[in-house]
Amino acid sequence: MSEFSLINTHFKNSTNRHQNTVLGIGDDCAVSTISANTELVSCMDTLIAGRHFAFETTAYAIGYKSVAVNLSDLASMGATPYAILLGLSLPKNNADWLKEFALGVSDICNQFHVELIGGDTTKSDVLTISVTALGFVKKGQAIKRGGAKIGDMICVSGNIGTASLALSHILTGQQTTLQNALDLPMPKVDLGQKLVGYASSMIDISDGLGQDLGHILTAGGVGAVLHLEDIPCDDEVDALPFDKKYQHILNGGDDYELCFTISKDNFDKFNALHPNQIFKIGKITEQQGLQLYHRHQKVDIAIQGWEHF
Ligand code: ADP
Ligand code: MG
């Protein structure tokens, strides 16, 4: 059973519907009515030592990244971040470690004007950090996974595959210049907000471009064509042999760039206002499924991505 069918089977329809819920389980964030003009956007992501980050990862990076991945989910809805709640399960009370960890948390919170408003601290065998992030959108403005229209362009917000290459360097014991791409991802919060009113659907790339774009296609009931040579990537990823390069780009995760769909008209308008921030990589099609092309040649690469079960 996949992580997604587990959630759908046991949790998706397990509780009361509340009139304030605009969007429940199934998107990057939930959306709830809180006033006549404003909706609350909320999400939670958990990071576990040895699973989501290597045991050697610095305390600073663990603190920073735990918040960054949640702000990325807010970004993918076009929300303005407001606050976080921090759940900490610690094997021991190590003051030096906690000081560095807290600095990582506060640095990214300060950068995005986010306040730590609560949390929970417990002892546990495995270091686990669970962050809940809260943000706001104007009523009806959240950008969902569903909404892609046939003929829309598919875009990303930056280089794809860098974090995955960094991870493979680390796992094989190689020196890497790409460590920061993995440890200190920059959530695209400003861009996410700018795309409100332009993008027809959006997701952040946490589990791999192939799988995460797949969520947009499923939610919209549409298919897509990707032009692999148009996907932006770091020089080190670009220099890899074809198969490795596109494994990192399509099936690697942890980049926390945005993937979204946008009409040709809105693409042109957005580009005129904010040049060089969004990159066209393909098109939404009526034909279901994902078709991959490289320089007009059809190619076949299995989409895997990250699933927990
Ligand atoms: P993301 O990759 O953006 O963090 P996930 O794949 O973790 O999203 O989650 C998919 C959806 O399932 C989200 O809407 C999330 O809130 C929901 N979800 C995940 N786990 C649970 C759970 N245990 N109970 C209820 N909803 C859940
Ligand atoms: Mg997400």
XYZ file of C-alpha atoms and ligand atoms in Angstrom:
337
model
C 0.000 0.000 0.000
C 1.420 3.387 -0.951
C 1.655 6.281 1.500
C -1.127 7.963 -0.488
C -3.575 5.043 -0.464
C -2.869 4.569 3.260
C -3.953 8.181 3.881
C -6.979 7.844 1.591
C -8.098 4.549 3.170
C -7.774 5.472 6.826
C -7.929 9.239 7.140
C -9.353 11.054 4.126
C -13.027 10.735 5.069
C -12.644 9.672 8.692
C -13.954 12.761 10.499
C -16.661 15.400 10.391
C -16.746 17.910 7.611
C -16.553 21.440 8.994
C -18.082 24.387 7.184
C -14.822 26.355 7.554
C -12.776 23.799 5.595
C -12.222 25.071 2.065
C -9.654 22.400 1.158
C -8.865 19.327 3.270
C -6.587 16.302 2.843
C -4.910 15.874 -0.536
C -3.098 19.105 -1.351
C 0.196 20.594 -0.134
C -1.724 22.496 2.533
C -5.220 22.680 3.948
C -7.191 25.907 3.463
C -9.698 27.147 6.068
C -12.010 30.141 6.266
C -11.095 32.460 9.135
C -12.704 35.762 8.130
C -14.702 37.255 5.279
C -11.602 38.078 3.213
C -8.848 35.791 4.513
C -8.171 32.057 4.555
C -5.732 30.177 6.778
C -3.299 27.876 4.958
C -1.734 25.119 7.083
C 0.596 22.166 6.634
C 2.822 19.799 8.585
C 6.021 18.023 7.577
C 8.157 15.684 9.662
C 11.907 15.076 9.345
C 13.457 11.950 10.900
C 17.192 11.423 11.479
C 18.597 8.728 9.192
C 15.578 8.928 6.899
C 15.155 12.552 5.838
C 18.670 13.675 6.693
C 21.990 11.935 7.361
C 23.029 11.540 11.004
C 26.069 13.767 10.243
C 23.884 16.717 9.165
C 24.657 19.839 11.191
C 22.167 20.900 13.857
C 21.875 24.266 12.102
C 20.861 22.629 8.804
C 18.333 20.330 10.500
C 16.677 23.332 12.163
C 16.719 25.405 8.992
C 15.471 22.642 6.712
C 12.641 21.528 9.022
C 11.146 24.990 8.625
C 12.141 25.481 4.958
C 10.282 22.386 3.719
C 7.091 23.615 5.384
C 7.436 27.160 4.048
C 7.843 25.516 0.650
C 4.416 23.874 1.050
C 2.949 27.289 1.942
C 4.742 28.755 -1.115
C 3.152 26.134 -3.350
C -0.298 27.470 -2.378
C 0.735 31.107 -2.980
C 0.361 31.793 0.757
C 2.070 34.428 2.903
C 3.761 32.647 5.837
C 2.737 33.717 9.330
C 3.926 31.285 12.024
C 5.190 27.807 12.893
C 4.678 25.283 15.691
C 7.743 23.156 16.444
C 7.471 19.517 17.568
C 10.811 18.200 18.872
C 11.528 14.579 19.807
C 15.086 14.434 21.125
C 17.287 11.503 22.192
C 19.137 13.791 24.632
C 19.294 17.346 25.925
C 22.506 18.582 24.293
C 22.748 22.352 24.848
C 25.348 22.964 22.109
C 23.324 21.001 19.593
C 20.085 22.770 20.554
C 21.713 26.209 20.317
C 22.807 25.528 16.722
C 19.461 23.933 15.852
C 17.545 26.920 17.260
C 19.774 29.298 15.273
C 18.876 27.435 12.054
C 15.180 27.704 12.938
C 15.360 31.406 13.819
C 17.475 32.355 10.780
C 14.927 31.046 8.300
C 11.970 32.283 10.357
C 13.463 35.798 10.472
C 14.146 35.732 6.748
C 10.458 35.114 6.018
C 8.971 37.119 8.953
C 7.665 33.942 10.536
C 7.097 33.606 14.288
C 7.535 30.443 16.363
C 4.272 30.452 18.335
C 4.332 27.044 20.026
C 5.209 23.373 19.789
C 5.957 20.333 21.889
C 9.146 18.739 23.272
C 9.550 15.056 24.137
C 12.262 12.443 24.541
C 12.603 9.787 21.845
C 15.171 7.257 20.586
C 15.266 8.839 17.142
C 15.636 12.561 16.544
C 12.374 13.659 14.916
C 11.296 17.183 14.045
C 7.728 17.922 13.105
C 6.804 21.425 12.019
C 3.344 22.843 11.453
C 3.345 25.995 9.339
C 0.557 28.543 9.053
C 0.027 31.227 6.445
C -2.666 33.354 4.867
C -4.180 33.871 1.426
C -6.926 36.180 0.249
C -10.237 34.333 0.041
C -10.352 31.974 -2.935
C -6.768 32.763 -4.020
C -4.906 29.618 -2.888
C -3.305 27.791 -5.815
C -4.252 24.109 -5.692
C -2.815 20.959 -7.241
C -5.976 20.615 -9.342
C -6.738 23.223 -11.993
C -4.356 22.495 -14.887
C -6.034 23.153 -18.257
C -5.299 21.425 -21.550
C -2.796 23.597 -23.440
C -1.333 25.183 -20.267
C 2.429 25.387 -20.056
C 4.221 23.448 -17.330
C 6.908 25.479 -15.582
C 9.431 25.162 -12.776
C 11.000 27.896 -10.658
C 14.662 26.862 -10.914
C 17.258 24.094 -11.152
C 16.019 20.546 -10.630
C 18.108 17.556 -9.505
C 20.801 19.409 -7.529
C 19.779 18.166 -4.076
C 19.519 14.601 -5.363
C 23.036 14.742 -6.855
C 24.343 16.198 -3.577
C 22.739 13.304 -1.680
C 24.311 10.732 -4.000
C 27.727 12.388 -3.454
C 27.241 12.141 0.309
C 25.987 8.534 0.211
C 29.022 7.471 -1.841
C 31.453 9.340 0.419
C 32.470 11.938 -2.185
C 33.322 15.571 -1.516
C 30.510 17.761 -2.797
C 30.147 21.449 -3.587
C 26.370 20.995 -3.603
C 25.841 20.319 0.124
C 23.879 23.557 0.643
C 21.339 22.612 -2.032
C 20.452 19.586 0.087
C 20.829 21.111 3.565
C 19.639 24.686 3.123
C 16.899 24.752 0.463
C 15.424 28.181 -0.254
C 11.613 27.965 -0.297
C 10.192 30.007 -3.202
C 7.817 31.972 -1.008
C 7.927 35.292 -2.900
C 7.504 33.645 -6.284
C 4.605 31.534 -5.002
C 2.756 34.685 -3.937
C 3.514 36.438 -7.230
C 1.984 33.499 -9.125
C -1.430 34.031 -7.487
C -3.795 35.002 -10.282
C -1.412 33.578 -12.913
C -0.803 29.852 -12.209
C -3.695 27.423 -12.719
C -2.205 24.724 -10.432
C 0.942 24.363 -8.339
C 2.945 21.961 -6.157
C 6.410 22.110 -4.608
C 8.968 19.514 -5.670
C 9.797 17.494 -2.576
C 9.505 13.919 -3.839
C 10.804 14.253 -7.415
C 9.615 16.267 -10.420
C 8.040 13.186 -12.055
C 5.992 12.150 -9.032
C 5.032 15.676 -7.974
C 3.981 16.679 -11.495
C 2.033 13.398 -11.450
C -0.056 14.793 -8.549
C -0.922 17.864 -10.664
C -1.941 15.607 -13.574
C -4.053 13.295 -11.409
C -5.748 16.201 -9.618
C -6.525 17.906 -12.936
C -7.524 14.749 -14.834
C -5.033 15.658 -17.574
C -1.757 14.427 -19.102
C 1.499 16.123 -20.046
C 4.431 16.274 -22.407
C 7.814 17.231 -20.963
C 10.751 18.456 -23.049
C 13.661 17.191 -20.993
C 16.275 19.483 -22.557
C 14.280 22.515 -21.314
C 14.420 21.520 -17.622
C 16.908 23.874 -15.946
C 19.693 22.212 -13.949
C 23.012 22.922 -12.274
C 26.183 22.544 -14.410
C 27.205 19.466 -12.388
C 23.879 17.768 -13.095
C 24.086 18.843 -16.752
C 27.521 17.220 -17.099
C 26.248 13.751 -16.033
C 25.583 10.940 -18.532
C 21.992 11.076 -19.879
C 20.525 8.290 -17.717
C 22.003 9.550 -14.446
C 21.156 13.153 -15.250
C 17.477 12.430 -15.784
C 17.251 10.057 -12.824
C 18.278 12.971 -10.604
C 16.013 15.432 -12.430
C 12.869 13.268 -12.664
C 13.172 10.919 -9.697
C 15.370 12.807 -7.220
C 13.681 14.914 -4.572
C 14.375 17.633 -2.035
C 14.809 20.568 -4.446
C 11.825 22.531 -3.089
C 11.378 24.386 -6.349
C 7.826 25.073 -7.516
C 6.198 23.185 -10.394
C 3.086 24.827 -11.820
C 0.843 25.195 -14.844
C 0.018 28.506 -16.484
C -1.796 29.617 -19.639
C 0.326 30.975 -22.514
C -1.222 34.440 -21.998
C -0.438 34.512 -18.287
C 3.058 33.148 -18.950
C 3.779 36.071 -21.298
C 2.301 38.629 -18.881
C 4.202 37.187 -15.897
C 7.483 37.065 -17.809
C 7.133 40.676 -18.886
C 6.692 41.731 -15.243
C 9.203 39.305 -13.651
C 11.760 38.153 -16.219
C 13.888 34.982 -15.775
C 12.012 33.565 -12.787
C 9.947 30.830 -14.417
C 11.049 28.171 -16.888
C 8.808 26.365 -19.340
C 9.449 22.612 -19.435
C 6.346 21.165 -21.106
C 2.663 21.313 -21.832
C -0.600 19.914 -20.447
C -2.308 17.492 -22.836
C -5.699 15.874 -23.149
C -3.927 12.528 -23.596
C -3.497 10.999 -20.125
C -0.091 10.061 -18.711
C 3.325 11.655 -18.940
C 5.195 11.627 -22.236
C 8.895 12.479 -22.216
C 10.755 13.956 -25.186
C 14.426 14.797 -25.573
C 15.167 16.989 -28.582
C 11.984 15.736 -30.308
C 12.862 12.076 -29.643
C 10.450 10.176 -27.434
C 12.262 8.643 -24.433
C 11.165 6.179 -21.801
C 12.217 6.791 -18.184
C 10.331 5.168 -15.286
C 8.973 7.686 -12.778
C 9.589 6.582 -9.208
C 9.971 9.419 -6.764
C 9.818 9.069 -3.039
C 7.146 7.054 -1.254
C 7.331 5.950 2.341
C 5.547 2.570 2.030
P 3.694 16.973 0.813
O 4.579 16.065 0.003
O 3.318 18.227 0.112
O 4.246 17.234 2.194
P 2.224 14.662 1.534
O 2.494 13.768 0.384
O 3.026 14.497 2.779
O 2.308 16.181 1.032
O 0.700 14.504 1.967
C -0.337 14.394 1.028
C -1.641 14.847 1.674
O -2.047 13.927 2.698
C -1.568 16.216 2.335
O -2.779 16.891 2.092
C -1.417 15.869 3.813
O -1.939 16.899 4.645
C -2.242 14.603 3.943
N -1.802 13.706 5.036
C -0.605 13.098 5.193
N -0.573 12.312 6.284
C -1.791 12.428 6.885
C -2.388 11.868 8.049
N -1.711 11.036 8.841
N -3.658 12.241 8.351
C -4.330 13.098 7.566
N -3.840 13.651 6.436
C -2.579 13.325 6.081
Mg 4.391 19.699 -1.011
